[in-house]
């Protein structure tokens, strides 16, 4: 238990340090950071939405939402959040499908399914994916869909995967461009 407490304290200290760092930036530096973040999020979301429309996804909006949700300023943070999103979508989709198939009373089935998704993620030692799994199960169970029961979780999983991949691609490209730009600026 002390290890977990120490880890949580270290995480809080790192978060506070990063927050203090960003608070110390001037307005023009914050504007530039925010602008780059906006470009990354918008490019990832538009790419995901456009591809979703081209492949005739039922609701390509979920790909765009996912791309925005996982986009972070630092590529490694985007990778970490994307992993959580992907795992959460898998667990939430699979258990959401099971909850929809087995549940008689929608509200009770929904509540039990979301609780089971969150507990499963924690038991698999990926607690950070628990809320995303709960969101996916909510989408599967509460948003109406056309077609067979398995169709909704499978399509949502595809849309989430598309959004995640697009966000990762855009963030990787932006990170590469930024590194080259700083290398050239340092060489001058």
Short mmCIF file of N, CA and C in Angstrom, two decimals:
data_model
loop_
_atom_site.label_atom_id
_atom_site.label_comp_id
_atom_site.label_asym_id
_atom_site.label_seq_id
_atom_site.Cartn_x
_atom_site.Cartn_y
_atom_site.Cartn_z
N UNK A 1 0.82 -1.19 0.00
CA UNK A 1 0.00 0.00 0.00
C UNK A 1 0.87 1.26 0.00
N UNK A 2 2.04 1.20 0.66
CA UNK A 2 2.93 2.35 0.68
C UNK A 2 3.47 2.66 -0.71
N UNK A 3 3.70 1.62 -1.51
CA UNK A 3 4.18 1.82 -2.87
C UNK A 3 3.15 2.57 -3.70
N UNK A 4 1.90 2.21 -3.57
CA UNK A 4 0.83 2.90 -4.32
C UNK A 4 0.73 4.35 -3.86
N UNK A 5 0.79 4.57 -2.55
CA UNK A 5 0.72 5.94 -2.03
C UNK A 5 1.90 6.76 -2.54
N UNK A 6 3.10 6.18 -2.53
CA UNK A 6 4.29 6.87 -3.02
C UNK A 6 4.16 7.19 -4.51
N UNK A 7 3.66 6.23 -5.26
CA UNK A 7 3.47 6.43 -6.69
C UNK A 7 2.46 7.55 -6.95
N UNK A 8 1.36 7.55 -6.22
CA UNK A 8 0.35 8.60 -6.38
C UNK A 8 0.91 9.97 -6.00
N UNK A 9 1.71 10.03 -4.93
CA UNK A 9 2.31 11.30 -4.53
C UNK A 9 3.29 11.80 -5.60
N UNK A 10 4.08 10.89 -6.15
CA UNK A 10 5.03 11.26 -7.21
C UNK A 10 4.28 11.76 -8.44
N UNK A 11 3.19 11.09 -8.79
CA UNK A 11 2.39 11.51 -9.95
C UNK A 11 1.81 12.91 -9.71
N UNK A 12 1.32 13.15 -8.51
CA UNK A 12 0.76 14.47 -8.19
C UNK A 12 1.83 15.56 -8.24
N UNK A 13 3.04 15.24 -7.78
CA UNK A 13 4.13 16.21 -7.83
C UNK A 13 4.52 16.53 -9.27
N UNK A 14 4.56 15.51 -10.12
CA UNK A 14 4.89 15.73 -11.53
C UNK A 14 3.81 16.58 -12.20
N UNK A 15 2.54 16.26 -11.93
CA UNK A 15 1.45 17.05 -12.51
C UNK A 15 1.53 18.50 -12.05
N UNK A 16 1.83 18.72 -10.77
CA UNK A 16 1.93 20.08 -10.26
C UNK A 16 3.11 20.81 -10.90
N UNK A 17 4.23 20.11 -11.12
CA UNK A 17 5.40 20.72 -11.76
C UNK A 17 5.08 21.15 -13.18
N UNK A 18 4.38 20.28 -13.91
CA UNK A 18 4.01 20.62 -15.29
C UNK A 18 3.04 21.79 -15.29
N UNK A 19 2.07 21.77 -14.36
CA UNK A 19 1.13 22.87 -14.26
C UNK A 19 1.86 24.18 -13.96
N UNK A 20 2.82 24.14 -13.03
CA UNK A 20 3.61 25.34 -12.70
C UNK A 20 4.42 25.81 -13.90
N UNK A 21 4.96 24.86 -14.67
CA UNK A 21 5.72 25.21 -15.87
C UNK A 21 4.85 25.96 -16.86
N UNK A 22 3.66 25.45 -17.12
CA UNK A 22 2.77 26.12 -18.07
C UNK A 22 2.26 27.45 -17.53
N UNK A 23 2.07 27.54 -16.21
CA UNK A 23 1.66 28.83 -15.63
C UNK A 23 2.76 29.87 -15.79
N UNK A 24 4.01 29.43 -15.84
CA UNK A 24 5.14 30.33 -15.97
C UNK A 24 5.37 30.83 -17.39
N UNK A 25 4.66 30.28 -18.36
CA UNK A 25 4.81 30.72 -19.74
C UNK A 25 4.13 32.07 -19.94
N UNK A 26 4.67 32.84 -20.85
CA UNK A 26 4.05 34.12 -21.18
C UNK A 26 2.78 33.87 -21.99
N UNK A 27 1.98 34.91 -22.15
CA UNK A 27 0.73 34.76 -22.90
C UNK A 27 1.01 34.31 -24.33
N UNK A 28 2.02 34.88 -24.97
CA UNK A 28 2.31 34.50 -26.37
C UNK A 28 2.78 33.05 -26.45
N UNK A 29 3.53 32.58 -25.45
CA UNK A 29 3.96 31.19 -25.44
C UNK A 29 2.77 30.25 -25.22
N UNK A 30 1.85 30.63 -24.33
CA UNK A 30 0.65 29.82 -24.11
C UNK A 30 -0.22 29.81 -25.35
N UNK A 31 -0.30 30.95 -26.04
CA UNK A 31 -1.07 31.04 -27.28
C UNK A 31 -0.47 30.11 -28.34
N UNK A 32 0.85 30.09 -28.45
CA UNK A 32 1.51 29.21 -29.42
C UNK A 32 1.28 27.75 -29.06
N UNK A 33 1.41 27.39 -27.78
CA UNK A 33 1.18 26.02 -27.33
C UNK A 33 -0.26 25.60 -27.62
N UNK A 34 -1.19 26.48 -27.26
CA UNK A 34 -2.60 26.19 -27.51
C UNK A 34 -2.91 26.06 -28.99
N UNK A 35 -2.28 26.90 -29.80
CA UNK A 35 -2.48 26.83 -31.25
C UNK A 35 -1.99 25.52 -31.83
N UNK A 36 -0.80 25.08 -31.38
CA UNK A 36 -0.28 23.79 -31.85
C UNK A 36 -1.17 22.64 -31.41
N UNK A 37 -1.65 22.71 -30.19
CA UNK A 37 -2.54 21.66 -29.69
C UNK A 37 -3.84 21.64 -30.49
N UNK A 38 -4.36 22.81 -30.80
CA UNK A 38 -5.59 22.90 -31.60
C UNK A 38 -5.38 22.33 -32.99
N UNK A 39 -4.24 22.63 -33.61
CA UNK A 39 -3.95 22.11 -34.94
C UNK A 39 -3.90 20.58 -34.90
N UNK A 40 -3.22 20.03 -33.90
CA UNK A 40 -3.14 18.58 -33.77
C UNK A 40 -4.52 17.96 -33.61
N UNK A 41 -5.32 18.50 -32.70
CA UNK A 41 -6.64 17.93 -32.43
C UNK A 41 -7.55 18.05 -33.64
N UNK A 42 -7.56 19.20 -34.28
CA UNK A 42 -8.43 19.41 -35.44
C UNK A 42 -8.00 18.54 -36.62
N UNK A 43 -6.70 18.44 -36.86
CA UNK A 43 -6.23 17.59 -37.97
C UNK A 43 -6.58 16.13 -37.71
N UNK A 44 -6.34 15.65 -36.50
CA UNK A 44 -6.67 14.26 -36.17
C UNK A 44 -8.16 14.00 -36.30
N UNK A 45 -8.98 14.91 -35.78
CA UNK A 45 -10.43 14.74 -35.82
C UNK A 45 -10.96 14.79 -37.25
N UNK A 46 -10.49 15.75 -38.03
CA UNK A 46 -10.96 15.87 -39.42
C UNK A 46 -10.54 14.66 -40.25
N UNK A 47 -9.30 14.20 -40.05
CA UNK A 47 -8.83 13.02 -40.77
C UNK A 47 -9.67 11.80 -40.41
N UNK A 48 -9.91 11.60 -39.11
CA UNK A 48 -10.70 10.45 -38.66
C UNK A 48 -12.13 10.53 -39.20
N UNK A 49 -12.72 11.71 -39.14
CA UNK A 49 -14.09 11.88 -39.62
C UNK A 49 -14.17 11.65 -41.13
N UNK A 50 -13.21 12.20 -41.87
CA UNK A 50 -13.22 12.04 -43.32
C UNK A 50 -13.06 10.58 -43.73
N UNK A 51 -12.15 9.88 -43.10
CA UNK A 51 -11.96 8.46 -43.41
C UNK A 51 -13.22 7.68 -43.03
N UNK A 52 -13.80 7.99 -41.87
CA UNK A 52 -15.04 7.34 -41.45
C UNK A 52 -16.16 7.53 -42.46
N UNK A 53 -16.24 8.73 -43.02
CA UNK A 53 -17.28 8.99 -44.03
C UNK A 53 -16.99 8.23 -45.31
N UNK A 54 -15.72 8.16 -45.70
CA UNK A 54 -15.35 7.46 -46.94
C UNK A 54 -15.68 5.97 -46.83
N UNK A 55 -15.44 5.37 -45.66
CA UNK A 55 -15.72 3.94 -45.51
C UNK A 55 -17.16 3.68 -45.07
N UNK A 56 -17.98 4.73 -45.10
CA UNK A 56 -19.41 4.64 -44.78
C UNK A 56 -19.68 4.11 -43.37
N UNK A 57 -18.91 4.62 -42.42
CA UNK A 57 -19.15 4.29 -41.02
C UNK A 57 -20.51 4.84 -40.63
N UNK A 58 -21.21 4.12 -39.75
CA UNK A 58 -22.54 4.57 -39.33
C UNK A 58 -22.50 5.97 -38.73
N UNK A 59 -21.60 6.15 -37.79
CA UNK A 59 -21.48 7.44 -37.11
C UNK A 59 -20.01 7.79 -36.97
N UNK A 60 -19.44 8.38 -38.00
CA UNK A 60 -18.02 8.72 -38.01
C UNK A 60 -17.68 9.75 -36.94
N UNK A 61 -18.70 10.36 -36.35
CA UNK A 61 -18.46 11.34 -35.30
C UNK A 61 -17.71 10.73 -34.13
N UNK A 62 -17.89 9.42 -33.86
CA UNK A 62 -17.18 8.79 -32.74
C UNK A 62 -15.69 8.72 -33.02
N UNK A 63 -15.30 8.57 -34.27
CA UNK A 63 -13.88 8.58 -34.62
C UNK A 63 -13.29 9.97 -34.37
N UNK A 64 -14.03 11.00 -34.75
CA UNK A 64 -13.56 12.37 -34.53
C UNK A 64 -13.47 12.69 -33.04
N UNK A 65 -14.47 12.28 -32.28
CA UNK A 65 -14.47 12.52 -30.83
C UNK A 65 -13.28 11.82 -30.19
N UNK A 66 -13.02 10.60 -30.59
CA UNK A 66 -11.90 9.85 -30.02
C UNK A 66 -10.57 10.52 -30.35
N UNK A 67 -10.43 10.98 -31.58
CA UNK A 67 -9.18 11.65 -31.96
C UNK A 67 -8.94 12.89 -31.08
N UNK A 68 -9.98 13.66 -30.83
CA UNK A 68 -9.83 14.83 -29.97
C UNK A 68 -9.52 14.40 -28.53
N UNK A 69 -10.20 13.37 -28.07
CA UNK A 69 -10.05 12.93 -26.68
C UNK A 69 -8.65 12.41 -26.37
N UNK A 70 -7.99 11.76 -27.31
CA UNK A 70 -6.67 11.19 -27.03
C UNK A 70 -5.52 12.10 -27.40
N UNK A 71 -5.77 13.17 -28.12
CA UNK A 71 -4.69 14.06 -28.54
C UNK A 71 -4.12 14.81 -27.34
N UNK A 72 -2.81 14.69 -27.20
CA UNK A 72 -2.07 15.39 -26.16
C UNK A 72 -0.92 16.14 -26.82
N UNK A 73 -0.39 17.12 -26.13
CA UNK A 73 0.68 17.93 -26.72
C UNK A 73 1.94 17.10 -26.95
N UNK A 74 2.23 16.20 -26.04
CA UNK A 74 3.44 15.37 -26.13
C UNK A 74 3.04 14.01 -26.71
N UNK A 75 3.79 13.55 -27.71
CA UNK A 75 3.45 12.32 -28.42
C UNK A 75 3.36 11.12 -27.49
N UNK A 76 4.28 11.00 -26.54
CA UNK A 76 4.25 9.85 -25.62
C UNK A 76 2.98 9.86 -24.77
N UNK A 77 2.48 11.05 -24.43
CA UNK A 77 1.22 11.13 -23.69
C UNK A 77 0.05 10.70 -24.57
N UNK A 78 0.10 11.05 -25.85
CA UNK A 78 -0.94 10.61 -26.79
C UNK A 78 -0.91 9.10 -26.92
N UNK A 79 0.29 8.52 -26.97
CA UNK A 79 0.41 7.06 -27.06
C UNK A 79 -0.19 6.40 -25.83
N UNK A 80 0.11 6.92 -24.66
CA UNK A 80 -0.40 6.35 -23.42
C UNK A 80 -1.92 6.44 -23.35
N UNK A 81 -2.46 7.61 -23.68
CA UNK A 81 -3.91 7.78 -23.65
C UNK A 81 -4.59 6.95 -24.73
N UNK A 82 -3.93 6.79 -25.88
CA UNK A 82 -4.47 5.96 -26.95
C UNK A 82 -4.54 4.50 -26.53
N UNK A 83 -3.51 4.04 -25.84
CA UNK A 83 -3.52 2.66 -25.32
C UNK A 83 -4.70 2.47 -24.37
N UNK A 84 -4.88 3.44 -23.47
CA UNK A 84 -6.01 3.36 -22.53
C UNK A 84 -7.34 3.37 -23.27
N UNK A 85 -7.45 4.22 -24.29
CA UNK A 85 -8.68 4.31 -25.07
C UNK A 85 -8.96 3.00 -25.79
N UNK A 86 -7.94 2.43 -26.38
CA UNK A 86 -8.09 1.18 -27.13
C UNK A 86 -8.51 0.04 -26.21
N UNK A 87 -7.82 -0.10 -25.08
CA UNK A 87 -8.14 -1.16 -24.13
C UNK A 87 -9.52 -0.93 -23.53
N UNK A 88 -9.81 0.31 -23.17
CA UNK A 88 -11.13 0.64 -22.62
C UNK A 88 -12.24 0.33 -23.61
N UNK A 89 -11.98 0.63 -24.89
CA UNK A 89 -12.98 0.34 -25.92
C UNK A 89 -13.18 -1.17 -26.09
N UNK A 90 -12.10 -1.92 -26.01
CA UNK A 90 -12.22 -3.38 -26.15
C UNK A 90 -13.02 -3.96 -24.98
N UNK A 91 -12.63 -3.61 -23.77
CA UNK A 91 -13.32 -4.15 -22.59
C UNK A 91 -14.76 -3.65 -22.54
N UNK A 92 -14.95 -2.34 -22.73
CA UNK A 92 -16.29 -1.76 -22.69
C UNK A 92 -17.19 -2.29 -23.79
N UNK A 93 -16.63 -2.47 -24.98
CA UNK A 93 -17.41 -3.00 -26.10
C UNK A 93 -17.82 -4.44 -25.88
N UNK A 94 -16.86 -5.26 -25.45
CA UNK A 94 -17.15 -6.68 -25.24
C UNK A 94 -18.16 -6.87 -24.11
N UNK A 95 -17.91 -6.21 -22.99
CA UNK A 95 -18.83 -6.37 -21.86
C UNK A 95 -20.14 -5.62 -22.10
N UNK A 96 -20.10 -4.54 -22.86
CA UNK A 96 -21.34 -3.85 -23.23
C UNK A 96 -22.21 -4.74 -24.10
N UNK A 97 -21.59 -5.47 -25.02
CA UNK A 97 -22.32 -6.43 -25.85
C UNK A 97 -22.94 -7.52 -24.97
N UNK A 98 -22.14 -8.03 -24.02
CA UNK A 98 -22.65 -9.07 -23.11
C UNK A 98 -23.80 -8.53 -22.28
N UNK A 99 -23.67 -7.31 -21.79
CA UNK A 99 -24.73 -6.69 -21.00
C UNK A 99 -26.00 -6.50 -21.81
N UNK A 100 -25.85 -6.10 -23.06
CA UNK A 100 -27.02 -5.91 -23.92
C UNK A 100 -27.68 -7.25 -24.24
N UNK A 101 -26.86 -8.28 -24.44
CA UNK A 101 -27.41 -9.60 -24.78
C UNK A 101 -28.08 -10.26 -23.59
N UNK A 102 -27.53 -10.06 -22.40
CA UNK A 102 -28.04 -10.76 -21.21
C UNK A 102 -29.03 -9.93 -20.40
N UNK A 103 -28.97 -8.62 -20.55
CA UNK A 103 -29.76 -7.74 -19.70
C UNK A 103 -31.21 -7.68 -20.10
N UNK A 104 -32.08 -7.86 -19.12
CA UNK A 104 -33.51 -7.73 -19.37
C UNK A 104 -33.93 -6.29 -19.13
N UNK A 105 -33.74 -5.82 -17.92
CA UNK A 105 -34.04 -4.44 -17.56
C UNK A 105 -32.87 -3.57 -17.99
N UNK A 106 -33.09 -2.66 -18.89
CA UNK A 106 -32.00 -1.88 -19.46
C UNK A 106 -31.20 -1.10 -18.42
N UNK A 107 -31.87 -0.47 -17.47
CA UNK A 107 -31.16 0.33 -16.48
C UNK A 107 -30.32 -0.54 -15.56
N UNK A 108 -30.87 -1.64 -15.10
CA UNK A 108 -30.12 -2.54 -14.22
C UNK A 108 -28.95 -3.16 -14.99
N UNK A 109 -29.21 -3.63 -16.21
CA UNK A 109 -28.14 -4.21 -17.03
C UNK A 109 -27.05 -3.18 -17.30
N UNK A 110 -27.44 -1.96 -17.57
CA UNK A 110 -26.47 -0.88 -17.80
C UNK A 110 -25.60 -0.66 -16.57
N UNK A 111 -26.22 -0.49 -15.41
CA UNK A 111 -25.48 -0.22 -14.17
C UNK A 111 -24.51 -1.35 -13.85
N UNK A 112 -24.98 -2.59 -13.95
CA UNK A 112 -24.12 -3.74 -13.65
C UNK A 112 -22.97 -3.82 -14.65
N UNK A 113 -23.27 -3.62 -15.93
CA UNK A 113 -22.25 -3.73 -16.97
C UNK A 113 -21.15 -2.69 -16.77
N UNK A 114 -21.52 -1.45 -16.53
CA UNK A 114 -20.51 -0.40 -16.35
C UNK A 114 -19.66 -0.70 -15.12
N UNK A 115 -20.29 -1.15 -14.04
CA UNK A 115 -19.53 -1.50 -12.84
C UNK A 115 -18.55 -2.64 -13.12
N UNK A 116 -19.00 -3.65 -13.85
CA UNK A 116 -18.14 -4.79 -14.18
C UNK A 116 -16.98 -4.35 -15.08
N UNK A 117 -17.24 -3.46 -16.04
CA UNK A 117 -16.18 -2.95 -16.92
C UNK A 117 -15.10 -2.25 -16.09
N UNK A 118 -15.52 -1.39 -15.18
CA UNK A 118 -14.56 -0.63 -14.37
C UNK A 118 -13.74 -1.58 -13.49
N UNK A 119 -14.39 -2.52 -12.85
CA UNK A 119 -13.69 -3.48 -11.99
C UNK A 119 -12.73 -4.33 -12.82
N UNK A 120 -13.16 -4.78 -14.00
CA UNK A 120 -12.30 -5.59 -14.87
C UNK A 120 -11.04 -4.83 -15.26
N UNK A 121 -11.19 -3.58 -15.63
CA UNK A 121 -10.02 -2.77 -16.00
C UNK A 121 -9.05 -2.65 -14.83
N UNK A 122 -9.57 -2.44 -13.65
CA UNK A 122 -8.70 -2.34 -12.47
C UNK A 122 -8.04 -3.68 -12.18
N UNK A 123 -8.78 -4.78 -12.33
CA UNK A 123 -8.20 -6.10 -12.09
C UNK A 123 -7.12 -6.45 -13.11
N UNK A 124 -7.26 -5.93 -14.32
CA UNK A 124 -6.25 -6.14 -15.36
C UNK A 124 -5.07 -5.17 -15.23
N UNK A 125 -5.09 -4.37 -14.16
CA UNK A 125 -4.04 -3.40 -13.85
C UNK A 125 -3.95 -2.27 -14.89
N UNK A 126 -5.11 -1.91 -15.43
CA UNK A 126 -5.19 -0.78 -16.35
C UNK A 126 -6.34 0.12 -15.91
N UNK A 127 -6.26 0.55 -14.67
CA UNK A 127 -7.31 1.39 -14.10
C UNK A 127 -7.54 2.66 -14.89
N UNK A 128 -6.49 3.14 -15.57
CA UNK A 128 -6.63 4.36 -16.36
C UNK A 128 -7.57 4.16 -17.55
N UNK A 129 -7.80 2.93 -17.96
CA UNK A 129 -8.73 2.64 -19.07
C UNK A 129 -10.16 2.43 -18.58
N UNK A 130 -10.36 2.40 -17.26
CA UNK A 130 -11.67 2.07 -16.70
C UNK A 130 -12.74 3.07 -17.10
N UNK A 131 -12.47 4.35 -16.99
CA UNK A 131 -13.50 5.35 -17.34
C UNK A 131 -13.81 5.30 -18.83
N UNK A 132 -12.80 5.05 -19.65
CA UNK A 132 -13.02 4.97 -21.09
C UNK A 132 -13.81 3.71 -21.45
N UNK A 133 -13.56 2.64 -20.72
CA UNK A 133 -14.35 1.42 -20.91
C UNK A 133 -15.79 1.64 -20.50
N UNK A 134 -15.99 2.37 -19.41
CA UNK A 134 -17.34 2.71 -18.97
C UNK A 134 -18.08 3.55 -19.98
N UNK A 135 -17.36 4.50 -20.60
CA UNK A 135 -17.98 5.33 -21.64
C UNK A 135 -18.36 4.48 -22.84
N UNK A 136 -17.48 3.58 -23.25
CA UNK A 136 -17.78 2.71 -24.39
C UNK A 136 -18.98 1.82 -24.09
N UNK A 137 -19.02 1.24 -22.89
CA UNK A 137 -20.18 0.41 -22.52
C UNK A 137 -21.46 1.24 -22.53
N UNK A 138 -21.37 2.48 -22.08
CA UNK A 138 -22.53 3.37 -22.10
C UNK A 138 -23.01 3.61 -23.53
N UNK A 139 -22.08 3.85 -24.42
CA UNK A 139 -22.44 4.07 -25.83
C UNK A 139 -23.10 2.83 -26.41
N UNK A 140 -22.51 1.67 -26.12
CA UNK A 140 -23.05 0.41 -26.66
C UNK A 140 -24.45 0.13 -26.11
N UNK A 141 -24.64 0.38 -24.83
CA UNK A 141 -25.91 0.02 -24.20
C UNK A 141 -27.01 1.06 -24.36
N UNK A 142 -26.66 2.33 -24.39
CA UNK A 142 -27.70 3.36 -24.36
C UNK A 142 -27.96 4.07 -25.68
N UNK A 143 -27.02 4.03 -26.61
CA UNK A 143 -27.25 4.66 -27.89
C UNK A 143 -27.92 3.67 -28.81
N UNK A 144 -29.01 4.07 -29.44
CA UNK A 144 -29.72 3.13 -30.31
C UNK A 144 -28.90 2.82 -31.56
N UNK A 145 -29.03 1.61 -32.01
CA UNK A 145 -28.34 1.19 -33.22
C UNK A 145 -29.25 0.35 -34.08
N UNK A 146 -28.94 0.31 -35.35
CA UNK A 146 -29.71 -0.50 -36.29
C UNK A 146 -28.94 -1.78 -36.56
N UNK A 147 -29.65 -2.84 -36.80
CA UNK A 147 -28.99 -4.08 -37.16
C UNK A 147 -28.86 -5.02 -35.99
N UNK A 148 -28.05 -6.06 -36.18
CA UNK A 148 -27.89 -7.07 -35.13
C UNK A 148 -27.21 -6.48 -33.88
N UNK A 149 -27.37 -7.16 -32.77
CA UNK A 149 -26.87 -6.70 -31.48
C UNK A 149 -25.35 -6.51 -31.48
N UNK A 150 -24.62 -7.39 -32.15
CA UNK A 150 -23.16 -7.32 -32.16
C UNK A 150 -22.64 -6.17 -33.01
N UNK A 151 -23.50 -5.61 -33.86
CA UNK A 151 -23.11 -4.58 -34.79
C UNK A 151 -22.65 -3.30 -34.08
N UNK A 152 -23.37 -2.87 -33.07
CA UNK A 152 -23.05 -1.60 -32.39
C UNK A 152 -21.66 -1.64 -31.75
N UNK A 153 -21.32 -2.65 -30.91
CA UNK A 153 -19.99 -2.62 -30.31
C UNK A 153 -18.87 -2.77 -31.34
N UNK A 154 -19.10 -3.57 -32.36
CA UNK A 154 -18.07 -3.77 -33.37
C UNK A 154 -17.81 -2.49 -34.16
N UNK A 155 -18.86 -1.81 -34.58
CA UNK A 155 -18.70 -0.57 -35.33
C UNK A 155 -18.10 0.52 -34.45
N UNK A 156 -18.56 0.64 -33.20
CA UNK A 156 -17.99 1.65 -32.29
C UNK A 156 -16.51 1.39 -32.05
N UNK A 157 -16.15 0.11 -31.90
CA UNK A 157 -14.75 -0.23 -31.71
C UNK A 157 -13.93 0.18 -32.93
N UNK A 158 -14.46 -0.06 -34.11
CA UNK A 158 -13.77 0.36 -35.33
C UNK A 158 -13.62 1.87 -35.40
N UNK A 159 -14.66 2.59 -35.01
CA UNK A 159 -14.61 4.06 -35.05
C UNK A 159 -13.61 4.60 -34.02
N UNK A 160 -13.59 3.99 -32.84
CA UNK A 160 -12.63 4.40 -31.81
C UNK A 160 -11.21 4.11 -32.27
N UNK A 161 -11.01 2.95 -32.87
CA UNK A 161 -9.68 2.59 -33.38
C UNK A 161 -9.25 3.57 -34.46
N UNK A 162 -10.15 3.91 -35.37
CA UNK A 162 -9.84 4.87 -36.42
C UNK A 162 -9.44 6.22 -35.83
N UNK A 163 -10.19 6.71 -34.88
CA UNK A 163 -9.86 7.99 -34.25
C UNK A 163 -8.53 7.95 -33.53
N UNK A 164 -8.25 6.85 -32.86
CA UNK A 164 -6.98 6.70 -32.14
C UNK A 164 -5.81 6.68 -33.11
N UNK A 165 -5.92 5.91 -34.17
CA UNK A 165 -4.84 5.80 -35.15
C UNK A 165 -4.60 7.16 -35.82
N UNK A 166 -5.65 7.87 -36.16
CA UNK A 166 -5.49 9.19 -36.78
C UNK A 166 -4.81 10.17 -35.83
N UNK A 167 -5.22 10.18 -34.57
CA UNK A 167 -4.60 11.07 -33.59
C UNK A 167 -3.12 10.73 -33.42
N UNK A 168 -2.80 9.44 -33.34
CA UNK A 168 -1.40 9.04 -33.21
C UNK A 168 -0.58 9.48 -34.42
N UNK A 169 -1.13 9.29 -35.61
CA UNK A 169 -0.42 9.69 -36.83
C UNK A 169 -0.17 11.18 -36.88
N UNK A 170 -1.18 11.97 -36.58
CA UNK A 170 -1.03 13.42 -36.61
C UNK A 170 -0.04 13.89 -35.54
N UNK A 171 -0.16 13.34 -34.33
CA UNK A 171 0.74 13.74 -33.25
C UNK A 171 2.18 13.34 -33.55
N UNK A 172 2.37 12.17 -34.15
CA UNK A 172 3.71 11.75 -34.54
C UNK A 172 4.28 12.70 -35.59
N UNK A 173 3.49 13.04 -36.59
CA UNK A 173 3.95 13.95 -37.64
C UNK A 173 4.30 15.33 -37.06
N UNK A 174 3.43 15.85 -36.19
CA UNK A 174 3.69 17.15 -35.58
C UNK A 174 4.94 17.10 -34.71
N UNK A 175 5.13 16.01 -33.99
CA UNK A 175 6.30 15.85 -33.14
C UNK A 175 7.57 15.81 -33.99
N UNK A 176 7.52 15.10 -35.12
CA UNK A 176 8.68 15.03 -36.02
C UNK A 176 9.00 16.39 -36.60
N UNK A 177 7.99 17.11 -37.02
CA UNK A 177 8.19 18.45 -37.58
C UNK A 177 8.79 19.39 -36.52
N UNK A 178 8.25 19.30 -35.32
CA UNK A 178 8.73 20.16 -34.23
C UNK A 178 10.19 19.85 -33.90
N UNK A 179 10.56 18.56 -33.85
CA UNK A 179 11.96 18.20 -33.56
C UNK A 179 12.88 18.74 -34.64
N UNK A 180 12.51 18.59 -35.91
CA UNK A 180 13.34 19.11 -37.00
C UNK A 180 13.47 20.62 -36.92
N UNK A 181 12.37 21.26 -36.60
CA UNK A 181 12.36 22.72 -36.51
C UNK A 181 13.31 23.20 -35.40
N UNK A 182 13.23 22.55 -34.23
CA UNK A 182 14.10 22.94 -33.13
C UNK A 182 15.55 22.60 -33.41
N UNK A 183 15.81 21.49 -34.12
CA UNK A 183 17.18 21.13 -34.48
C UNK A 183 17.79 22.18 -35.41
N UNK A 184 17.01 22.62 -36.38
CA UNK A 184 17.50 23.65 -37.30
C UNK A 184 17.70 24.98 -36.59
N UNK A 185 16.78 25.31 -35.67
CA UNK A 185 16.92 26.57 -34.92
C UNK A 185 18.14 26.52 -34.01
N UNK A 186 18.44 25.36 -33.44
CA UNK A 186 19.61 25.23 -32.56
C UNK A 186 20.92 25.27 -33.36
N UNK A 187 20.87 24.80 -34.60
CA UNK A 187 22.06 24.78 -35.44
C UNK A 187 22.44 26.18 -35.91
N UNK A 188 21.51 27.10 -35.92
CA UNK A 188 21.79 28.46 -36.42
C UNK A 188 22.48 29.28 -35.41
#
